[in-house]
Each structure stands twice: as structure tokens, then as C-alpha cells.
Coordinates of N, CA, C and O in Angstrom, one line a residue:
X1 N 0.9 -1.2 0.0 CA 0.0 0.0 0.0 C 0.9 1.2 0.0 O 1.7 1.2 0.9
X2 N 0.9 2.3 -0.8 CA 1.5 2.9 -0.7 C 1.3 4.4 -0.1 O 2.1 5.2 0.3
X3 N -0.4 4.4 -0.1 CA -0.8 5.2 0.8 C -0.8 4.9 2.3 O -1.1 3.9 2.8
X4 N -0.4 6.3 3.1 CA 0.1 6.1 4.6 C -1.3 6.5 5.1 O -1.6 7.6 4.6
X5 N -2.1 6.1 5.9 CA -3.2 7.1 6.2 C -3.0 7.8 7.6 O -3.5 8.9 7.8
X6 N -2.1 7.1 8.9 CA -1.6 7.7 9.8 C -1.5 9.0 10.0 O -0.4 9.4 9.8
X7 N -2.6 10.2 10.3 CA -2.2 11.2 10.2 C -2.4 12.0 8.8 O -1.7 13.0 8.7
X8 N -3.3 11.7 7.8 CA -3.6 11.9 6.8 C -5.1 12.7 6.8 O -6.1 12.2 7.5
X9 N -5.2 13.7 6.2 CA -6.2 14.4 6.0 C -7.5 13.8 5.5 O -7.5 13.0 4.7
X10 N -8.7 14.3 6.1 CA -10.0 14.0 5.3 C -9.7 13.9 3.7 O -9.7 13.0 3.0
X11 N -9.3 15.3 3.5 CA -9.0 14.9 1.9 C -8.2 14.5 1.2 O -8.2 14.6 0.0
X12 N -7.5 14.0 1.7 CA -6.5 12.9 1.3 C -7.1 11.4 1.0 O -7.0 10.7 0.0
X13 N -7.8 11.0 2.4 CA -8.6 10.0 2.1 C -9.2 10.0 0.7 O -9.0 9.3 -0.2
X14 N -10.1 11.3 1.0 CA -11.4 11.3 0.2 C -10.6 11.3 -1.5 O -11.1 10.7 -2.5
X15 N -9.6 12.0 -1.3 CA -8.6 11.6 -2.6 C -7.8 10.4 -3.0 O -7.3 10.4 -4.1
X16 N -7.6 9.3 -2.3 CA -7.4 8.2 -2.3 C -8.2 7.2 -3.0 O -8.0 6.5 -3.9
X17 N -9.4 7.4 -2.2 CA -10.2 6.8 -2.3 C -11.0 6.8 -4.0 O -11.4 5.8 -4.5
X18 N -11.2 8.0 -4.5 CA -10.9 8.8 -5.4 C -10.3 7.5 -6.6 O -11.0 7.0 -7.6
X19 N -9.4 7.3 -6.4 CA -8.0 6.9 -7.5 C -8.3 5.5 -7.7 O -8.5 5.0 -8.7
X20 N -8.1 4.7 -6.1 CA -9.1 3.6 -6.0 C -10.4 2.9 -7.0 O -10.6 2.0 -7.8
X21 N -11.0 3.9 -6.5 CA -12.2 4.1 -7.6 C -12.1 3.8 -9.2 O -13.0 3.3 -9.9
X22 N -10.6 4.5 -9.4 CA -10.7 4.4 -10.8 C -10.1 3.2 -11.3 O -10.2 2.7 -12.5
X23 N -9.6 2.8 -10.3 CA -8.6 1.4 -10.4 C -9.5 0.3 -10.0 O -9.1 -0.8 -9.6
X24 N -11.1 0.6 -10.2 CA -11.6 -1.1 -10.0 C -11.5 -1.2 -8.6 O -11.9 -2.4 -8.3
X25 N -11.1 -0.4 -7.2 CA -11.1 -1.2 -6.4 C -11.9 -0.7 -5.2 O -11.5 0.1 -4.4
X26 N -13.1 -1.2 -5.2 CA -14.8 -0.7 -4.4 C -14.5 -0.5 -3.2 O -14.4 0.6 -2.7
X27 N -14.2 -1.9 -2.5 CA -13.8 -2.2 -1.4 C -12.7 -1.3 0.0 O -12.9 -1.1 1.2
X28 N -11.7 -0.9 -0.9 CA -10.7 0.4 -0.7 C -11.4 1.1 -0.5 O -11.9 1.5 0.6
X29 N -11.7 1.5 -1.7 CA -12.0 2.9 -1.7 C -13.6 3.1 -1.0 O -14.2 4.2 -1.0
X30 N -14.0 2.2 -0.7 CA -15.6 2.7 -0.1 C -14.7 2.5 2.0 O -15.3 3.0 2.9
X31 N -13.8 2.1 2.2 CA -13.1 2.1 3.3 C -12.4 3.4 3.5 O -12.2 4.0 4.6
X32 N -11.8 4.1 1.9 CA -11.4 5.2 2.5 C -12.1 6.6 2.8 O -11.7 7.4 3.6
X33 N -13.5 6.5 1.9 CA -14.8 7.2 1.7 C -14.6 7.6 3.7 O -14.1 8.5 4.2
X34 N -15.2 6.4 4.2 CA -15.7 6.2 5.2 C -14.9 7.1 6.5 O -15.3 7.9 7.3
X35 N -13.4 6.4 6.1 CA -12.5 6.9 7.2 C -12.1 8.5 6.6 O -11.3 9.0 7.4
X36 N -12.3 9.2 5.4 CA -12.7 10.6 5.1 C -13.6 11.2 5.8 O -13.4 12.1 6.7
X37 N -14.9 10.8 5.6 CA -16.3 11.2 6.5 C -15.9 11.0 8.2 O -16.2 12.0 8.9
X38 N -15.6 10.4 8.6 CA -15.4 9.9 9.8 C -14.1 11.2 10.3 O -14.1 11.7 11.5
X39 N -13.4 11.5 9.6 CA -12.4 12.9 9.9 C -13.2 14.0 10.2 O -13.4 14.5 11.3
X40 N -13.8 14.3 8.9 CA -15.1 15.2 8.7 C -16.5 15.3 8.0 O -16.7 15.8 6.8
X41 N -17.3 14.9 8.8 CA -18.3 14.4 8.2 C -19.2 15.6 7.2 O -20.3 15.4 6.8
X42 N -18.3 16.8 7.0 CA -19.2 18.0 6.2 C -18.0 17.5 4.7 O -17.0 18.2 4.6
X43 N -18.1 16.9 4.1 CA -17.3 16.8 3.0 C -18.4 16.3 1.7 O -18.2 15.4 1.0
X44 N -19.6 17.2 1.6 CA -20.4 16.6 0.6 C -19.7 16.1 -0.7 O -20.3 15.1 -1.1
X45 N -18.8 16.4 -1.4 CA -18.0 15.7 -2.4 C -17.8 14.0 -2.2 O -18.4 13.2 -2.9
X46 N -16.9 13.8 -1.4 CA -16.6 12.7 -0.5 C -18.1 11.9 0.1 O -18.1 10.6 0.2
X47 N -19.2 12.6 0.4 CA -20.1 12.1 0.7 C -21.3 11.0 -0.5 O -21.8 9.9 -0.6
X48 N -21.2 12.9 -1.6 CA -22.0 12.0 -2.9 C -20.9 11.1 -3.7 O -21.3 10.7 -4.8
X49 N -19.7 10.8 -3.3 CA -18.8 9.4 -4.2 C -18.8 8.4 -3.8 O -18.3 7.4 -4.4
X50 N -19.4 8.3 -2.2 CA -19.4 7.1 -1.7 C -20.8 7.0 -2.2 O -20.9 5.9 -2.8
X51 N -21.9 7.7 -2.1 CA -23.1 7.3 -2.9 C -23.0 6.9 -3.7 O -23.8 6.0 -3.7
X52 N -22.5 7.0 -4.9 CA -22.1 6.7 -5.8 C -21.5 5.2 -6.2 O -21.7 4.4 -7.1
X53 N -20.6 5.1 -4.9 CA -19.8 3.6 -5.3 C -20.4 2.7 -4.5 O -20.0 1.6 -4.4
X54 N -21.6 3.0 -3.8 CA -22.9 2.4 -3.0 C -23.6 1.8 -3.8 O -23.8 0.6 -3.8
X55 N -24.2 2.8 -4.7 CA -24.8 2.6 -6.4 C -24.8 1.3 -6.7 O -25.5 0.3 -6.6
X56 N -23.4 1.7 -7.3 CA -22.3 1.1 -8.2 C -22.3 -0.4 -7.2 O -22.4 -1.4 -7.9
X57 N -22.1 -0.7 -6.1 CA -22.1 -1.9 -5.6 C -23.3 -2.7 -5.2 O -23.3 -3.7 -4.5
X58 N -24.3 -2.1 -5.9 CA -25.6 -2.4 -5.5 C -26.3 -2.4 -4.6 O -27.2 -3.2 -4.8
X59 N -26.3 -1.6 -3.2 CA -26.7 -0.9 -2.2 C -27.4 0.7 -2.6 O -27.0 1.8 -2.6
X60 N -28.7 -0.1 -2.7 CA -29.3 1.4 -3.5 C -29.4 2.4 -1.9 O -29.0 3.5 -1.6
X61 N -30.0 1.3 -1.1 CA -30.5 2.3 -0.4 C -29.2 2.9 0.8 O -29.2 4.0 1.4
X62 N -28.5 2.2 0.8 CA -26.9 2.9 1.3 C -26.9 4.5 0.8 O -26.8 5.5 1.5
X63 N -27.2 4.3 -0.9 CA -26.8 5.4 -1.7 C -27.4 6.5 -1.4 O -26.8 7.5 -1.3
X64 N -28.6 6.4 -1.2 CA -29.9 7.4 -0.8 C -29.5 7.9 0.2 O -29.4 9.1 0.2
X65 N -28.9 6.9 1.6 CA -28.7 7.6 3.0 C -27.3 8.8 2.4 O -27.4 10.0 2.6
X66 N -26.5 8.5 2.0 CA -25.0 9.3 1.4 C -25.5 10.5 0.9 O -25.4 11.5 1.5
X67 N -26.1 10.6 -0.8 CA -27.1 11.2 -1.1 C -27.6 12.0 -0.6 O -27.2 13.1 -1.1
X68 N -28.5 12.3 0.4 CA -29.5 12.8 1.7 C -28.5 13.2 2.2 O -28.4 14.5 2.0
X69 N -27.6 12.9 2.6 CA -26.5 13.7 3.6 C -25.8 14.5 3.3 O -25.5 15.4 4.1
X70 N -25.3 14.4 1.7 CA -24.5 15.5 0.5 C -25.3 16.5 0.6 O -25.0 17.7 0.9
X71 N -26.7 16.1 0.3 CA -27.8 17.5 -0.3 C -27.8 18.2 1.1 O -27.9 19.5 1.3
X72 N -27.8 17.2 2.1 CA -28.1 18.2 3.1 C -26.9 19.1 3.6 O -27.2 20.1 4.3
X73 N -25.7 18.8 3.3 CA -24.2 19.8 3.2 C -24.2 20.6 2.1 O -23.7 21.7 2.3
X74 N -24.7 20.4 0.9 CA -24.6 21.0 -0.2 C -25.8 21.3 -1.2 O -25.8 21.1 -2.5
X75 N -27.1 21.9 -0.2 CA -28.2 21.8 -1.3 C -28.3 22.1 -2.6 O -29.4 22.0 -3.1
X76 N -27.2 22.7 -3.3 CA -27.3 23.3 -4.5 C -26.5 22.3 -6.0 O -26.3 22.6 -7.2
X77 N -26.1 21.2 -5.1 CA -25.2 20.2 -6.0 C -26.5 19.3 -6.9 O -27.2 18.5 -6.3
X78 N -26.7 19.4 -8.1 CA -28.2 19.1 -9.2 C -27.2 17.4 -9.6 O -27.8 16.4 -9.7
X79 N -26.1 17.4 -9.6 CA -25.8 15.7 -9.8 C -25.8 15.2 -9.0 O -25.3 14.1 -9.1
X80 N -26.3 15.7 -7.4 CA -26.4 14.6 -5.9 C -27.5 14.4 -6.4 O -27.8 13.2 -6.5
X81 N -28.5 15.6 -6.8 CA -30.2 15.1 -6.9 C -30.2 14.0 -7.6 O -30.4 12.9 -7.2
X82 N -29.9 14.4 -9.2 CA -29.7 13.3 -10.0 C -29.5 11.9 -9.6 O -30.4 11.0 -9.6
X83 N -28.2 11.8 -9.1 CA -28.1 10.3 -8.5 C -28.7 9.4 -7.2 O -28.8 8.2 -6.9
X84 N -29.4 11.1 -6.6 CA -30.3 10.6 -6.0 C -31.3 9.8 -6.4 O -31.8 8.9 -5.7
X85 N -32.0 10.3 -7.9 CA -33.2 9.8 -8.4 C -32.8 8.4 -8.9 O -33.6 7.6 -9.3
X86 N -31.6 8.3 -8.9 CA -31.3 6.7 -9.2 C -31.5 6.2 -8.7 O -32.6 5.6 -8.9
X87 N -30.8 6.1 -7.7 CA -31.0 4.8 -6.2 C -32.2 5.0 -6.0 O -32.8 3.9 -6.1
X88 N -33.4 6.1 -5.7 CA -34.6 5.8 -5.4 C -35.3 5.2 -6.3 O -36.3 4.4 -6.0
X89 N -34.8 5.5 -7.8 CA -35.7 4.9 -9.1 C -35.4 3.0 -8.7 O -36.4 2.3 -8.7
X90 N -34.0 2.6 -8.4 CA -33.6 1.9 -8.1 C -34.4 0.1 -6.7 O -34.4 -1.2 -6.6
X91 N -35.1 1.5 -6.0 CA -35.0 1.0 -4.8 C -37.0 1.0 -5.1 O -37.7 0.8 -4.0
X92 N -37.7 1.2 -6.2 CA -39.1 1.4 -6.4 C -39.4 2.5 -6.0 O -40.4 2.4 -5.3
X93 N -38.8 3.8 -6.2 CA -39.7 4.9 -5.4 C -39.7 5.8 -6.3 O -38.9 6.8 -6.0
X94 N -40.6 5.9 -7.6 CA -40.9 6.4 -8.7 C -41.5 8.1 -8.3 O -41.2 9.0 -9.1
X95 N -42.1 8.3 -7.2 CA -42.3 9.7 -6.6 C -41.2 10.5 -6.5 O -40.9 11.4 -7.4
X96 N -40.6 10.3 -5.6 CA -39.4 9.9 -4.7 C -38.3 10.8 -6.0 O -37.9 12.0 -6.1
X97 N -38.1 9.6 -6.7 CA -37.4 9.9 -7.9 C -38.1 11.1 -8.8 O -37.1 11.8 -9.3
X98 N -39.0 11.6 -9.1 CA -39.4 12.2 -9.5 C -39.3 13.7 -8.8 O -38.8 14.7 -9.4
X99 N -39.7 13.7 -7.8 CA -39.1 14.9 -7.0 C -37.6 15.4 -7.2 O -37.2 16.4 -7.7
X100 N -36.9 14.5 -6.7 CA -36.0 14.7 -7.0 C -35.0 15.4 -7.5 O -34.1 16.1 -7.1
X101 N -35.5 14.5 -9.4 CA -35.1 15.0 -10.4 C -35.9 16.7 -10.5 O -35.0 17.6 -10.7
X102 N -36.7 17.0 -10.5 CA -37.6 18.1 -10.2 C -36.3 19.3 -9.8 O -36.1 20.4 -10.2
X103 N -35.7 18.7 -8.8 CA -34.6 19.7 -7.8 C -33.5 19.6 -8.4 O -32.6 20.4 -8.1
X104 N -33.0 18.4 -9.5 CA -32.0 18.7 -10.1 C -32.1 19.9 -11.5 O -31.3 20.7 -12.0
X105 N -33.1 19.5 -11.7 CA -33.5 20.3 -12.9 C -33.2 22.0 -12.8 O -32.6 22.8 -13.5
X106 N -34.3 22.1 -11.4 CA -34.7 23.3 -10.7 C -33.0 23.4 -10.6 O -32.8 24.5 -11.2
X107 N -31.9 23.0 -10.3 CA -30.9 23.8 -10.0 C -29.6 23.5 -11.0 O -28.5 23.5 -10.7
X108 N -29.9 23.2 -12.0 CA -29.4 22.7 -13.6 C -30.0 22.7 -15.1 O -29.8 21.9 -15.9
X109 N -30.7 23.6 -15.2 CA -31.5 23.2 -16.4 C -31.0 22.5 -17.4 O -31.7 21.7 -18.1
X110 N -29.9 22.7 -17.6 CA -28.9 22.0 -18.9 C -28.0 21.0 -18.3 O -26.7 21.0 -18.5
X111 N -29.0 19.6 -17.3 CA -29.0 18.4 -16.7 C -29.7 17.6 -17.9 O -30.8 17.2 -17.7
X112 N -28.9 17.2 -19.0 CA -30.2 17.0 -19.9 C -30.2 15.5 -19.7 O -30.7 14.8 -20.6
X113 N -29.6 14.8 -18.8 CA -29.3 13.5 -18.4 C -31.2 13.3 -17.1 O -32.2 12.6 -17.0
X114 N -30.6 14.4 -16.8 CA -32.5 14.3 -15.8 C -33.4 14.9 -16.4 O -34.3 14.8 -15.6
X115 N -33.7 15.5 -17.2 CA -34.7 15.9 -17.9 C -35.2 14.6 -18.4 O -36.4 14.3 -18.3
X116 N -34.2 13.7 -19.2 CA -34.4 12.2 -20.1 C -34.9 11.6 -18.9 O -36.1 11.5 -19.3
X117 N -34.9 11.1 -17.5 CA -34.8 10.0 -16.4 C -35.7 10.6 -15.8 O -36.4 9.8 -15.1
X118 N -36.2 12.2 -16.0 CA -37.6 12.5 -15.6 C -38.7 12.3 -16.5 O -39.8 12.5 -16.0
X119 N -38.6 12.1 -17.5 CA -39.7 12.2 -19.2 C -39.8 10.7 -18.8 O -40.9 10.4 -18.5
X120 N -38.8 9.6 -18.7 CA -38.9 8.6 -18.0 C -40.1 7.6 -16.9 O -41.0 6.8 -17.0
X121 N -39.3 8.6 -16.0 CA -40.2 8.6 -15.1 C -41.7 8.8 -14.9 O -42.4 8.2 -14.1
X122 N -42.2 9.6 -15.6 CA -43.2 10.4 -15.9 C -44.2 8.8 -16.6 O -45.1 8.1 -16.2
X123 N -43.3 8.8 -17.7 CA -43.9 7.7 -18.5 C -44.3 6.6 -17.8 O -45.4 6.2 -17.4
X124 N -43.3 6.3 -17.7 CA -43.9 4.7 -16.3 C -44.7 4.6 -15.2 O -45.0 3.5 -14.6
X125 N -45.3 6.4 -14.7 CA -45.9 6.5 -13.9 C -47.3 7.0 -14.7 O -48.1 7.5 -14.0
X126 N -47.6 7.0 -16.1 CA -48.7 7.0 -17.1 C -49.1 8.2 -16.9 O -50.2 8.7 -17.0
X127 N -47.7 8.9 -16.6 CA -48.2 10.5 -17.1 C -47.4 11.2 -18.0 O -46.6 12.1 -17.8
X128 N -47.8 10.3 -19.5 CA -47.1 11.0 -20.8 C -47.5 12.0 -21.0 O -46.8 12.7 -21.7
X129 N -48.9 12.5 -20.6 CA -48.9 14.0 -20.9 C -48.3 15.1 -20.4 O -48.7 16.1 -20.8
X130 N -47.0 15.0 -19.1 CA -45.9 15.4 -18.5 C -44.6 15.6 -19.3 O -43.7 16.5 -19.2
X131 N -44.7 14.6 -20.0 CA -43.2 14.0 -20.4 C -42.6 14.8 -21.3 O -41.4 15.2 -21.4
X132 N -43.6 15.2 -22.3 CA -43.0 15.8 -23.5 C -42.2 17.3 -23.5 O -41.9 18.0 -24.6
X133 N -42.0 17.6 -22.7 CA -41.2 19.4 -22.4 C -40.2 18.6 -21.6 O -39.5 19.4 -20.9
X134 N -39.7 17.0 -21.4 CA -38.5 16.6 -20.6 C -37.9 16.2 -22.4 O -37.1 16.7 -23.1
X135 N -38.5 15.5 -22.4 CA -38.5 15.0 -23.8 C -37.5 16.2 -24.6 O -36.3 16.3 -24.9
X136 N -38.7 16.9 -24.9 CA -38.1 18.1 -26.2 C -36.6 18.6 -25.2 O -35.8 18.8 -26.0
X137 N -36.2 18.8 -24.2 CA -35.4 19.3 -23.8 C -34.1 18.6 -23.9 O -33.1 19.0 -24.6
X138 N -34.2 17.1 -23.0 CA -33.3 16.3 -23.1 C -33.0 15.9 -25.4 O -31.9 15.6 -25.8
X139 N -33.8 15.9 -26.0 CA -33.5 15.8 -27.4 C -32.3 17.0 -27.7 O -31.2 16.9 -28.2
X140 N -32.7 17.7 -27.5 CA -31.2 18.6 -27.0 C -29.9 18.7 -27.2 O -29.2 19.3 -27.8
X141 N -29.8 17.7 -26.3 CA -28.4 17.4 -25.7 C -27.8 17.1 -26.3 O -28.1 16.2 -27.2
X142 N -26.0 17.9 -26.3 CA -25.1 17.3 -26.5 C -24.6 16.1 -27.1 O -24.4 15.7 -28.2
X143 N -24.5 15.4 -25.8 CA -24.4 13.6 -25.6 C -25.2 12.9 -26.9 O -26.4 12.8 -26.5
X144 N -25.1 12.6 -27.8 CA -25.6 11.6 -28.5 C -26.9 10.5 -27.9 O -28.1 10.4 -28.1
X145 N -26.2 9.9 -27.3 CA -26.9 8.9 -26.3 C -28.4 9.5 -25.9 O -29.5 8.9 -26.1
X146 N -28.2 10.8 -25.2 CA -29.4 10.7 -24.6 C -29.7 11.4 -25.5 O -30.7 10.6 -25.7
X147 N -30.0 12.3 -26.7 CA -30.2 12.4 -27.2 C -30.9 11.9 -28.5 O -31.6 12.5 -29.3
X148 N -30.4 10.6 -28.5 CA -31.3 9.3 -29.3 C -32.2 8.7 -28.9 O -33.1 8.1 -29.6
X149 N -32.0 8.7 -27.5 CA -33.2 8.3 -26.1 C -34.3 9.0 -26.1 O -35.3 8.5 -25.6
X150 N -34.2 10.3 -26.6 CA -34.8 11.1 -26.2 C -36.4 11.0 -27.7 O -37.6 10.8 -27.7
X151 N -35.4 11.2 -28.4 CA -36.2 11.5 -29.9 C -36.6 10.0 -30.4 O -37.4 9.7 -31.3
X152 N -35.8 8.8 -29.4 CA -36.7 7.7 -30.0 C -38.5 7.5 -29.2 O -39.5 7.1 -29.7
X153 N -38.1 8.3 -27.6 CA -39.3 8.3 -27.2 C -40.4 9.3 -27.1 O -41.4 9.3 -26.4
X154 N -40.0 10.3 -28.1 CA -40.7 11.3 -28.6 C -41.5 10.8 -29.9 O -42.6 11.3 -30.2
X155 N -41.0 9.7 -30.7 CA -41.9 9.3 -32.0 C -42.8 8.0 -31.6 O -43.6 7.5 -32.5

């Protein structure tokens, strides 16, 4: 190991853990997440990446509690909301998720990743007559991807 953590800063961890991350390795890095937060538990960054690698490990609802805890350090971050509406979409909670994304939007408009996952949303809860101003918006985008997503569920 070549990181020392003895005496090592919250953000060091949370930067560790970070790198971890990119190297495939969950396990680490959701240990270093932890012992970051546990330094200082106001590190919403560090907060929503363990959400994230919570996700990513299939612990939706892990992710939600991390999530919740970011927004509540950083109410103004629209990709905590975002990922929040995963894990809840995740965990069955189609409202939930729908709010959510509502607040990512509300503090992102050119989130065109939640606009698509709210038009989504909308749909599966049989309210296509919602969807279509997510729709036309996310068609938009940049990204290719969601942008093919978008205009296939627009025809």
C-alpha cells in the first residue's frame, strides 16, 4: 500500500479513495470514503462518491442515505439530486425519484441526463402528458446517447 493514512487528512482519504475508484477497487475505496467522512463528516463531495460507489455496488439504499446527507451539506449540487433519483428509481420509489429530479432540474437546467430520467419517469408512472417538455429538452443534448433516447421516445 503505498498510501500512509496515519495522520492523513479528510481529503487525502477522500482523494485516495478517489483513485481507488478508478482502479476497479470498491472495497478500498468505499473504506477510504468512510474513514474521510469519519475525519469530517461535512465533505459533501466525498459524501455523494461514496453514494455513488454504493450505487455502483448495488446498495441502493446505502446510496440514498449518502445522497441525503451531501444535499443536506450541499443543497445546491443538481448531480447529488440526479443520483439521488437513481437509487430511489432503483429501490421502487418512482415519486421519490421524480421529486428529486424536479430539484436537479430546478438547479441545472442543462442536466439533460435528468430531464431524459424524468420524461422517463413520468412515462412509467402513465403520465405522458408530463413528459413531453422533458423529452423536447433532453433531445437537445449534446451527448448523442441521450439524445437518441430522447427523440426515440418522442416518435
Amino acid at each position: 500500500m503505498l498510501f500512509r493514512s496515519d495522520g492523513a487528512s479528510a481529503d487525502s482519504h477522500a482523494a485516495y479513495a478517489s483513485a481507488l475508484v478508478s482502479m476497479g477497487s470498491l472495497a478500498a475505496a468505499r473504506a477510504q470514503y468512510e474513514e474521510a467522512l469519519r475525519l469530517n463528516a461535512a465533505l459533501p463531495e466525498a459524501r455523494a462518491n461514496l453514494g455513488s460507489l454504493l450505487l455502483q455496488s448495488g446498495d441502493a439504499a446505502g446510496a440514498v442515505r449518502e445522497y441525503r446527507l451531501a444535499i443536506a451539506a450541499h443543497p445546491e449540487d443538481a448531480t447529488t439530486y440526479y443520483n439521488l433519483a437513481l437509487a430511489l428509481a432503483k429501490l421502487g420509489s418512482p415519486a421519490d425519484a421524480e421529486a428529486s429530479l424536479r430539484s436537479a432540474i430546478e438547479r441545472a437546467p442543462e442536466l439533460f441526463e435528468a430531464h431524459l430520467m424524468l420524461a422517463q419517469v413520468l412515462l412509467a408512472r402513465h403520465r405522458a402528458d408530463l413528459a413531453g417538455p422533458y423529452l423536447r429538452k433532453a433531445a437537445e443534448s449534446p451527448d448523442p446517447r441521450i439524445r437518441k433516447a430522447a427523440q426515440d421516445l418522442l416518435r
